[in-house]
XYZ file of C-alpha atoms in Angstrom:
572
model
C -14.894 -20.162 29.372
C -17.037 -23.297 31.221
C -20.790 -23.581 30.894
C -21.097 -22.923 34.585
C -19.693 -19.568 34.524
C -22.737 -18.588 32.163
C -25.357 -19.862 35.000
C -23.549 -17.694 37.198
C -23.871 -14.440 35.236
C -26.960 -13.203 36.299
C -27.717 -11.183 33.236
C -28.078 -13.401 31.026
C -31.057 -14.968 32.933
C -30.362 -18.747 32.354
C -32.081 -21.754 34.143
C -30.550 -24.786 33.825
C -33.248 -27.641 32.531
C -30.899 -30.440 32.314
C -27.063 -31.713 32.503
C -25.778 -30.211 36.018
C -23.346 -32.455 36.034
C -21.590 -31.509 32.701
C -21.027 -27.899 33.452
C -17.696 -27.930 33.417
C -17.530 -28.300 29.544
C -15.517 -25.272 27.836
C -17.832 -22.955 25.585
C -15.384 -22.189 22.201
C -18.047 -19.988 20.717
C -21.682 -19.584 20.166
C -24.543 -20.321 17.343
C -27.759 -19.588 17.039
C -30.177 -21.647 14.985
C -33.451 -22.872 13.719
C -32.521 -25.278 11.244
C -33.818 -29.105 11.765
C -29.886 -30.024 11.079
C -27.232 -27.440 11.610
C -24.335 -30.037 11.798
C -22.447 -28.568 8.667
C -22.027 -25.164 10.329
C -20.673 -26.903 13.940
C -16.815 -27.517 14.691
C -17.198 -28.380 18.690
C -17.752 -26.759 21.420
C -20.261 -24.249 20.468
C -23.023 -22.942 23.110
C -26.419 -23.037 20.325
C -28.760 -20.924 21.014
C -32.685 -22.103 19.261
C -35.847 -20.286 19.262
C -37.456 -23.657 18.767
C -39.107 -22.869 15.242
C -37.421 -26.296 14.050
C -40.165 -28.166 16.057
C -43.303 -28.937 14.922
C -44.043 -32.027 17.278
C -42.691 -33.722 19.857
C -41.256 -36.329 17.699
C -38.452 -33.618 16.266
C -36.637 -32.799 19.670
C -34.782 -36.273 20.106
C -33.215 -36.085 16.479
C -32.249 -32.599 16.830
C -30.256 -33.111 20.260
C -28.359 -36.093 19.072
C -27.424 -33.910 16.109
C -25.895 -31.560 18.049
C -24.386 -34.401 20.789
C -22.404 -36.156 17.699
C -21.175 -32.130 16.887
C -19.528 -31.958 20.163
C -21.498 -28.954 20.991
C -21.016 -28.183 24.723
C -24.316 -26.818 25.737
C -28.240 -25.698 24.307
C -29.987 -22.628 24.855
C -34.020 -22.671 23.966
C -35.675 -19.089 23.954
C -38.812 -19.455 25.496
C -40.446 -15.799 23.653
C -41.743 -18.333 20.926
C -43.369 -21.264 22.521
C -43.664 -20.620 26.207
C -41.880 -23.055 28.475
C -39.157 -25.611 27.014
C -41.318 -28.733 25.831
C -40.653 -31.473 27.993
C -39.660 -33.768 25.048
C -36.784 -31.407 24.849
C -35.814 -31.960 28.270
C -36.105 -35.558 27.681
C -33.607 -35.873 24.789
C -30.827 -33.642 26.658
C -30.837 -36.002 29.150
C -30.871 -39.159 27.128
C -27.839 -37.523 25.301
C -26.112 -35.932 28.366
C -26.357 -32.186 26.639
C -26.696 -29.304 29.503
C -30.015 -27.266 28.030
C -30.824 -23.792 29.252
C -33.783 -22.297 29.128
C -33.632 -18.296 27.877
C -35.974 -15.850 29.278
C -38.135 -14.049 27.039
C -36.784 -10.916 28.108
C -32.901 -11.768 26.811
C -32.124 -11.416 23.805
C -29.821 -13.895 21.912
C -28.187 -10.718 20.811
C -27.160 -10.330 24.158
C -25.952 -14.110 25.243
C -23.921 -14.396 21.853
C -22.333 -10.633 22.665
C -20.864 -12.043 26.132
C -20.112 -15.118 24.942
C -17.806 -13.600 22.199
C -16.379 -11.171 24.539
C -15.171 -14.149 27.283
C -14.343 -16.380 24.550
C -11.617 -13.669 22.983
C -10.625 -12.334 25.962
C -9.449 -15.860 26.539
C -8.138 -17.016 23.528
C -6.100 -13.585 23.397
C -3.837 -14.285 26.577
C -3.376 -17.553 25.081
C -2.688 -16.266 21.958
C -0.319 -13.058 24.003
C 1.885 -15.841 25.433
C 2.472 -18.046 21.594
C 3.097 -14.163 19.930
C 5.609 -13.824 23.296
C 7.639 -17.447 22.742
C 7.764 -16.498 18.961
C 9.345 -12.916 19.631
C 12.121 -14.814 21.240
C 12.726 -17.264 18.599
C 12.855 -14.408 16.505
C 15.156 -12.243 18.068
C 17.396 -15.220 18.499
C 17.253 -15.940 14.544
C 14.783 -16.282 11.154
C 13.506 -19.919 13.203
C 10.450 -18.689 14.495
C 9.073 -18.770 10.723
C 8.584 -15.063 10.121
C 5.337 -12.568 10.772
C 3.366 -15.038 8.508
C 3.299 -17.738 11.456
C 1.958 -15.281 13.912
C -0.855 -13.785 11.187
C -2.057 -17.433 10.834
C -2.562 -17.489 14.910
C -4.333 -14.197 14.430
C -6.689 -16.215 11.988
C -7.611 -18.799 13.952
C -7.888 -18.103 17.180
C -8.923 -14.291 16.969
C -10.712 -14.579 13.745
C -8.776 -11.319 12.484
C -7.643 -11.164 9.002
C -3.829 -9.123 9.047
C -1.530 -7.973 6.888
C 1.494 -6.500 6.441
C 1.993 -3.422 4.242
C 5.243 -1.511 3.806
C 4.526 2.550 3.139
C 4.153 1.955 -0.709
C 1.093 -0.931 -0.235
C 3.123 -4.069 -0.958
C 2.356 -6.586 0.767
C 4.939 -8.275 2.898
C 3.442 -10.709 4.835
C -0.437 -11.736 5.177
C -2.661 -15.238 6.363
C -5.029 -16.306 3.722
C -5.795 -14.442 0.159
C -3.429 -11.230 -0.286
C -5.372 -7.719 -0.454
C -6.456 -6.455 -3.857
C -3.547 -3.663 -5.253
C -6.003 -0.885 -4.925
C -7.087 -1.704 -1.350
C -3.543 -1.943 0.069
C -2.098 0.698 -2.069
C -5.322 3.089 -0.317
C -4.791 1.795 2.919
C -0.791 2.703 2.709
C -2.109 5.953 1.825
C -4.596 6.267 4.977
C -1.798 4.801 7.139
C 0.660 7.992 6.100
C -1.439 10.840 6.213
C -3.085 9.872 9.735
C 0.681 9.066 11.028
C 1.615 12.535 9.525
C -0.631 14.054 11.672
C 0.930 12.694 14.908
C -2.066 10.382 15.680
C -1.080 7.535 17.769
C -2.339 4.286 16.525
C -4.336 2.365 15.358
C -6.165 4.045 12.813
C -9.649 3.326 12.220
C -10.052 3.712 7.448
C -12.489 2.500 4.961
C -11.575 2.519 1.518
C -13.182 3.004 -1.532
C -12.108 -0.153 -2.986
C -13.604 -2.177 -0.214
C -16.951 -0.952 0.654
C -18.588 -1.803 3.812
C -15.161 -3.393 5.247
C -13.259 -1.284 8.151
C -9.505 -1.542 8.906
C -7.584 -1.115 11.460
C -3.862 0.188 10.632
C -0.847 -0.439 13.595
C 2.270 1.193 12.623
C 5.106 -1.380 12.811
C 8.056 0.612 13.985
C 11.833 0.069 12.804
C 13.311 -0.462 16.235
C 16.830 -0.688 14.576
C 17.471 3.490 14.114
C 19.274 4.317 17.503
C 16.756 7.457 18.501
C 13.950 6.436 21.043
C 10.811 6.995 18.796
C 9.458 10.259 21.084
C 12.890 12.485 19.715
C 12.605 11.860 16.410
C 11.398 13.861 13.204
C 7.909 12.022 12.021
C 9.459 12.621 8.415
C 12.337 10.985 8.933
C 10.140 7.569 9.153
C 6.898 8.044 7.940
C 7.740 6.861 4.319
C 9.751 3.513 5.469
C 7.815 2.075 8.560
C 5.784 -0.985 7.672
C 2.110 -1.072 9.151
C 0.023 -4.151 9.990
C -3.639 -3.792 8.493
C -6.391 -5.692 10.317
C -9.777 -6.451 8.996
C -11.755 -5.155 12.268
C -12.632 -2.097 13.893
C -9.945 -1.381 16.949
C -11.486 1.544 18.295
C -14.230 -0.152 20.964
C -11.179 -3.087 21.385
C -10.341 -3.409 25.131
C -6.721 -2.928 26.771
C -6.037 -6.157 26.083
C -6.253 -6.541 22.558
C -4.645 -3.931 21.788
C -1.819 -4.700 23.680
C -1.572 -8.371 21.928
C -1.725 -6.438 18.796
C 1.091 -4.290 20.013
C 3.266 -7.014 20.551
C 2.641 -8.502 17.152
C 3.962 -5.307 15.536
C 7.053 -5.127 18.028
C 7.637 -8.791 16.859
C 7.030 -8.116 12.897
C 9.690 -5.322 14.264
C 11.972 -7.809 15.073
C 12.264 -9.264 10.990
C 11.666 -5.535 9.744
C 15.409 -4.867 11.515
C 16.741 -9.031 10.744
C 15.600 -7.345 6.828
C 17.253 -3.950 7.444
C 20.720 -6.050 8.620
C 21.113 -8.377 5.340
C 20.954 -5.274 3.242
C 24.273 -3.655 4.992
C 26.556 -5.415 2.938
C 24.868 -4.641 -0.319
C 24.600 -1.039 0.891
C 28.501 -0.801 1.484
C 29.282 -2.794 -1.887
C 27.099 0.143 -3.736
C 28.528 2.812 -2.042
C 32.332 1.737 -2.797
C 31.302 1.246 -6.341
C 29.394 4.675 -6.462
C 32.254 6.156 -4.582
C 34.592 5.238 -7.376
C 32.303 6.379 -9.768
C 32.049 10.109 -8.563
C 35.786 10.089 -8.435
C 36.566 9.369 -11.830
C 38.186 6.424 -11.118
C 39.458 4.182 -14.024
C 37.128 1.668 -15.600
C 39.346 -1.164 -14.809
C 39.347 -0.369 -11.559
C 35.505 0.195 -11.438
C 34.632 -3.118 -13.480
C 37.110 -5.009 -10.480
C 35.028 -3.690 -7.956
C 31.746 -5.010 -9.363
C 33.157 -8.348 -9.988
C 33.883 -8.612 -6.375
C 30.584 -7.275 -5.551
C 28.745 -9.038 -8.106
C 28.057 -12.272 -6.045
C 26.165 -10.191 -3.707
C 24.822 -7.383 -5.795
C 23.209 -9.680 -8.668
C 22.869 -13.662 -7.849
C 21.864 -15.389 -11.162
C 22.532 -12.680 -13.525
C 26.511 -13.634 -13.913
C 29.205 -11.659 -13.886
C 28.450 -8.995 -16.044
C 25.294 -8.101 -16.401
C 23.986 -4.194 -17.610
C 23.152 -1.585 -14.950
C 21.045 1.166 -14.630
C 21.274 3.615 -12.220
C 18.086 5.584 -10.322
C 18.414 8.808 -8.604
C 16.245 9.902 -5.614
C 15.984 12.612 -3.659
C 12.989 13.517 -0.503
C 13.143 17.517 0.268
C 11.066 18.322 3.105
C 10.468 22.061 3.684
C 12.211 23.334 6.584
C 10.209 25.731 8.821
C 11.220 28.834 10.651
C 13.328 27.636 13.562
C 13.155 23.771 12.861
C 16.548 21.662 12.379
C 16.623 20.018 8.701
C 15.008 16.892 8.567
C 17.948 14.171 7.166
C 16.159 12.824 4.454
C 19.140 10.336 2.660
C 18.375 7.523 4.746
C 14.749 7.737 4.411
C 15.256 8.058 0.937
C 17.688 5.041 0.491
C 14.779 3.146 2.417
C 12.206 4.295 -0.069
C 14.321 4.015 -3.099
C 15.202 0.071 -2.000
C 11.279 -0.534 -1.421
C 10.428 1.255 -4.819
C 12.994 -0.707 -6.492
C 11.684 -4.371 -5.236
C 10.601 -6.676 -7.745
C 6.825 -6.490 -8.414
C 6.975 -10.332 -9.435
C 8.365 -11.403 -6.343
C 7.010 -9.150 -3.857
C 7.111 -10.317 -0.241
C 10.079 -12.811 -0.131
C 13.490 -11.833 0.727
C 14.509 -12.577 -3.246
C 13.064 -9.742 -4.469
C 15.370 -7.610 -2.416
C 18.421 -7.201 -4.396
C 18.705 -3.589 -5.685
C 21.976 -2.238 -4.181
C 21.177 1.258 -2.645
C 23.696 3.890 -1.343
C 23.036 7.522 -0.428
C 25.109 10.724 -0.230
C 23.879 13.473 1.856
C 19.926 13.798 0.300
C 20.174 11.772 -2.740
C 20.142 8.353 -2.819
C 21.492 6.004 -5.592
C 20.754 2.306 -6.914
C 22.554 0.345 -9.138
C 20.435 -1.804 -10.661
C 21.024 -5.099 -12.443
C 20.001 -6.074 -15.833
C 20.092 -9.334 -17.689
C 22.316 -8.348 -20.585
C 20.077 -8.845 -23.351
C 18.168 -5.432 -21.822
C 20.436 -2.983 -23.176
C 18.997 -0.291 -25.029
C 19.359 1.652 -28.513
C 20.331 4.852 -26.062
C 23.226 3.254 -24.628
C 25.339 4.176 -27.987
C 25.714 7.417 -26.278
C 27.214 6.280 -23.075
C 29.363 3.475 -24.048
C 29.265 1.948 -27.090
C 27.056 0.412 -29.972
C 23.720 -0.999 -28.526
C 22.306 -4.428 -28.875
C 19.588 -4.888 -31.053
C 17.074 -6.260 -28.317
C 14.127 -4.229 -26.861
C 14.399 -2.128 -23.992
C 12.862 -4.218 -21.213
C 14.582 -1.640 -18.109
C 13.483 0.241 -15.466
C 10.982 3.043 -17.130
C 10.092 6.236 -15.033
C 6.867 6.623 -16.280
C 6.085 2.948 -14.633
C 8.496 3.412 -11.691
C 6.358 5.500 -9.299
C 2.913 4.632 -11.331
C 1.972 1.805 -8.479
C 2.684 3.703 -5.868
C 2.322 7.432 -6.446
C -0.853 7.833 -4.248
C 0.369 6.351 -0.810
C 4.020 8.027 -1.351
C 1.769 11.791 -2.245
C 0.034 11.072 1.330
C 2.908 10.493 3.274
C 4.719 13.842 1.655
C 1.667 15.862 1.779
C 2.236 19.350 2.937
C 5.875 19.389 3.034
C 7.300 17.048 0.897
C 8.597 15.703 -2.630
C 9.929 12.653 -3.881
C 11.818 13.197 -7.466
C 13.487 10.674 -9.534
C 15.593 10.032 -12.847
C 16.181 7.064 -14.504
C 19.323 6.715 -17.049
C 19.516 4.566 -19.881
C 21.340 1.328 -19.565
C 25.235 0.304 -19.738
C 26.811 -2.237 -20.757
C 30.065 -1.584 -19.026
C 32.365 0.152 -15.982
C 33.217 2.735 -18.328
C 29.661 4.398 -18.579
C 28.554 4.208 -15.247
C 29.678 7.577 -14.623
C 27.800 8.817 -17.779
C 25.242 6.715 -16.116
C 25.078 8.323 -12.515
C 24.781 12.255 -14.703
C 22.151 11.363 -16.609
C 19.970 9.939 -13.415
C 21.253 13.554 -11.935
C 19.802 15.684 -15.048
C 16.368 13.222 -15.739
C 15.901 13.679 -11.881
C 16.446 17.896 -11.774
C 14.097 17.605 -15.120
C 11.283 15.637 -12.599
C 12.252 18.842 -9.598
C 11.305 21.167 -12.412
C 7.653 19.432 -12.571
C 4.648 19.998 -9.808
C 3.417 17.747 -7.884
C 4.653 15.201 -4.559
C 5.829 12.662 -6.797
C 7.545 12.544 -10.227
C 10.032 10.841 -12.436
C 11.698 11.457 -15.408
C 13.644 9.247 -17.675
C 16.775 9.514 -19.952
C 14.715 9.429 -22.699
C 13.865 13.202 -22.077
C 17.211 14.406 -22.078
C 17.511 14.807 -26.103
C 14.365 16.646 -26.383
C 13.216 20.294 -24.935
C 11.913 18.676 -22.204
C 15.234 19.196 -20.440
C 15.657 22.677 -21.789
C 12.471 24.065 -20.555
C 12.626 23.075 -16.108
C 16.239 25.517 -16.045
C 13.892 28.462 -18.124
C 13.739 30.786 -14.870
C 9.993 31.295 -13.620
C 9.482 34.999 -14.609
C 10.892 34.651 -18.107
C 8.366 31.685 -18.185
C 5.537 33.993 -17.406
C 5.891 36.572 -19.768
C 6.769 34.218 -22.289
C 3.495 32.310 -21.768
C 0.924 35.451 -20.563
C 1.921 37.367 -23.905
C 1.320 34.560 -26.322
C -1.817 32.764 -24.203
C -3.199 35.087 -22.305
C -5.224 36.786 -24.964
C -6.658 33.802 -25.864
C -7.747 32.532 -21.965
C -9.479 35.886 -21.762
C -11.192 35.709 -24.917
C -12.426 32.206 -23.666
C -13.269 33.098 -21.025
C -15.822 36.059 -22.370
C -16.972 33.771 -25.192
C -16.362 29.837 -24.431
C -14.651 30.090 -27.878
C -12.122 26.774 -26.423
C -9.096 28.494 -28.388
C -6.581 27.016 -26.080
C -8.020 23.122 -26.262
C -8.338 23.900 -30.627
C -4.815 25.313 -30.347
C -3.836 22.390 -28.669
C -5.434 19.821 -30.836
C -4.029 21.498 -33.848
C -0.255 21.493 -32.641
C -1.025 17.804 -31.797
C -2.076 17.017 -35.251
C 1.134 18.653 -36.948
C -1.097 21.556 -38.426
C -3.449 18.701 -40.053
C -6.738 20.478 -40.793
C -8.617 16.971 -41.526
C -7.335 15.295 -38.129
C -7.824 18.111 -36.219
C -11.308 18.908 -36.905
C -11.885 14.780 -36.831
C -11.033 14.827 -33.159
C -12.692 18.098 -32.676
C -16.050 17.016 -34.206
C -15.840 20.403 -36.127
C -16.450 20.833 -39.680
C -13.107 22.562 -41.329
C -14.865 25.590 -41.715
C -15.833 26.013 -38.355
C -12.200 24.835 -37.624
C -10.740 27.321 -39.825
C -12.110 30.333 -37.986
C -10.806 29.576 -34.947
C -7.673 29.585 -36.284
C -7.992 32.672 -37.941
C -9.272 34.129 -34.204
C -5.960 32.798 -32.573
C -4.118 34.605 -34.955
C -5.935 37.501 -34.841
C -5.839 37.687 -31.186
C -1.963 37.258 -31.039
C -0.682 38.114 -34.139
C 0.869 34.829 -35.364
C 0.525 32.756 -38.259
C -0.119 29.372 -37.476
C 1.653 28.293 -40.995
C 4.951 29.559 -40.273
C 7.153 26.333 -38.026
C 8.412 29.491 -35.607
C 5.005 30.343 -34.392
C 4.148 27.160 -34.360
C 7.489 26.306 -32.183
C 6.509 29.246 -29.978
C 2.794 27.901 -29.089
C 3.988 24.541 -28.476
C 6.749 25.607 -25.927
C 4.111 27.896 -24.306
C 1.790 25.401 -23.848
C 4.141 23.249 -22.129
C 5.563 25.759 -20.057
C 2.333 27.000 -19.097
């Protein structure tokens, strides 16, 4: 905006003192100030508003105002609330120095200036900025040359001042100007970003998050443009968990049209490399899906181990030619309700599965996505590569005698641990996410032991509650695999007739049977141990025992009882 259009605004109450002929000189922002020299904080261009308190005689205004001159500022501002008129030896100097000076009434506040000032100032800079995100979207669409979302974040920067981001569903960060967000605050913001778009809330959405206080977001979904169905006719579920967003450090919701629309256009441009992304993973997708294809079909290993030669180029750069596998098992239910089609959840899945699967270490460039993901029907399926030295002790009972290395794989527990709370968001109400994890192979020939034991560890996470679980092949040889396929009402009795006596007797008494039962299971029937981590003395410990076996009549020495506590506790 010019310095003349600021005369001409008649709320803002300016006189002009001084400099008519330099109104033409474009206002880049404003500053207000009482400092004697405020050079360090000027770039150029800057309208700077003073209350005067820097001047205690008339000696002080000529240094000031060439200050400012040698900054480049384009105009000054003097209140006059403090000292009355402008001092004439303030006049003086923004002559001498060819700086326009204003004089502010008493009545305006600075508040009020700096406000419209701001408001022209971005207004401006964003149809500049509308027509460089508008050139980029068409270098983009044409090919990767327009330097990715990154380029147009750093225009966001600096020339909107607006610190963005780009999150996919689980909080990793794809693409961001300046210092990445901490885990927790993406990983929250992911989950704010799911539950408002399960509600059917048009964006943005306005969230503050624990793990930033004081700072407000702004969340645009970025939508996959590359699915076929105009977004109106589609399921929310069937792209709630794989849309990316872009986070902005602001508050959209008093934004005018304008904005908003600029910041639309920078999500239908990050759009653009969300479906150049989706593209380069079609060929991996087929390669899996031959290979798992053979797999389910019993095809022979040597005709298996062929395949993945071929496909290992693509599958697993710089791991050679024969490098382990593991294979993951997904699967997204959504509940259907009364008159509603099914929601097709295996390519939402595969989508979730790939962005689950990317490599924490080299998160946000296209190397880290190189986990080969097919689905079939609801589940979807990853082969994923290992450096050969990662095979572990349980691979004996797939394929052959394991390596003596440590297991360094692909570990359920840690799978979903990172990104457990955005996923639980986005599946809230309706929705579960399950997983199993198999052991590692060495070989074509136990890939199909492989792909069953991902299908058993993952039924053993369906059995569990909650949105999101995993369970690993570890939990296959132990009753943990027996006790999900015990049906529900043999469950019940199984657990009310040996537990329930005990609930209601702590409940009358706070006796905490249950937690000393517990402990003393934990401690293998260790009297010392358990009343350790108890703080009880034995004796005290002692009786308690003696109550839970008076209650249910068991004796907590015998290993059957024992047995018989421990699987009702765990089934309970």
């Amino acid at each position: 905006m010019r310095l003349r259009a600021l005369l001409e605004t008649d709320a803002l109450g300016l006189r002009l003192l001084g400099g008519d002929d330099e109104l033409d000189r474009t206002v880049r922002g404003v500053m207000t100030t009482d400092l004697r020299d405020p050079s360090r904080y000027l770039s150029g261009g800057e309208l700077v508003l003073t209350g005067l308190a820097w001047r205690h005689s008339a000696d002080d205004s000529e240094p000031f105002v060439r200050i400012l001159a040698s900054a480049g500022v384009a105009g000054l501002a003097a209140g006059e609330a403090e000292l009355g008129d402008v001092p004439e030896d303030l006049v003086k100097a923004c002559v001498q120095h060819r700086l326009p000076l204003f004089a502010v009434n008493e009545d305006v506040a600075f508040a009020t200036i700096t406000e419209h000032v701001v408001r022209q100032v971005s207004g401006e800079r964003a149809g500049d900025l509308a027509a460089v995100v508008d050139r980029h979207r068409r270098l983009m669409t044409s090919g990767p040359a327009g330097g990715g979302p990154e380029v147009v974040l750093d225009l966001l920067g600096s020339d909107l001042d607006l610190r963005a981001w780009v999150l996919s569903p689980t909080g990793r960060q794809i693409a961001g100007a300046g210092e990445p967000l901490p885990d927790g605050v993406s990983a929250a913001l992911a989950a704010e970003h799911l539950a408002a778009s399960r509600t059917g809330r048009r964006g943005p959405h306005r969230a503050t998050v624990e793990a930033a206080p004081g700072v407000t977001y702004s969340l645009f979904p970025i939508r996959n443009t590359g699915r076929g169905a105009a977004p109106a006719s589609r399921d929310v579920r069937e792209t709630v968990l794989s849309d990316w967003l872009l986070a902005v450090e602001a508050d959209a919701s008093d934004w005018p049209a304008a904005r908003l629309d600029l910041l639309q256009g920078v999500t239908q441009l990050i759009a653009v490399e969300r479906d150049r992304r989706e593209a380069a993973r079609t060929v991996r997708r087929r390669l899996a899906q031959e290979v798992l294809e053979l797999v389910s079909a019993g095809a022979p290993p040597a005709e298996i181990a062929a395949r993945l030669r071929v496909a290992a180029p693509v599958l697993v750069p710089g791991l050679g030619t024969a490098p382990h596998w593991q294979v993951v098992v997904a699967r997204v239910e959504w509940e259907q309700e009364g008159g509603t089609a099914p929601v097709e959840a295996g390519p939402v899945t595969q989508s979730l599965l790939e962005e689950i699967l990317v490599d924490p270490a080299s998160a946000g460039s296209e190397s880290a996505d190189r986990i080969a993901v097919a689905h079939t029907g609801d589940e979807a399926i990853a082969l994923v590569p290992l450096p050969a030295v990662t095979v572990t002790a349980d691979a004996e009972l797939l394929d052959g005698p394991p390596d003596d290395t440590a297991d360094t794989g692909l570990h359920a527990d840690a799978l979903l641990a990172a990104v457990r709370g955005p996923l639980s968001a986005g599946l809230d109400g309706d929705g579960r996410l399950t997983v199993g994890v198999s052991a590692a192979v060495h070989s074509a020939e136990g890939l199909r032991g492989a792909l069953e034991e991902a299908r058993h560890a993952r039924r053993v996470a369906a059995a569990r509650p909650g949105r999101v679980c995993a369970a690993g092949h570890h939990e296959l040889a132990s009753h943990v695999l027996l006790l999900p396929f015990v049906p529900d009402d043999v469950r019940r009795a199984f657990t009310a007739r040996l537990l329930d006596p005990l609930r209601d007797y702590d409940r009358r008494h706070r006796a905490e049977l249950i937690p000393t039962l517990e402990a003393f299971l934990d401690c293998d029937g260790s009297w010392t141990r358990c009343a350790t981590r108890l703080h009880l003395h034995v004796n005290t410990l002692r009786y308690r025992v003696g109550r839970i076996e008076q209650l249910t009549g068991r004796d907590l020495s015998r290993l059957e009882d024992k047995l018989d506590f421990f699987l009702a506790l765990r089934m309970s």
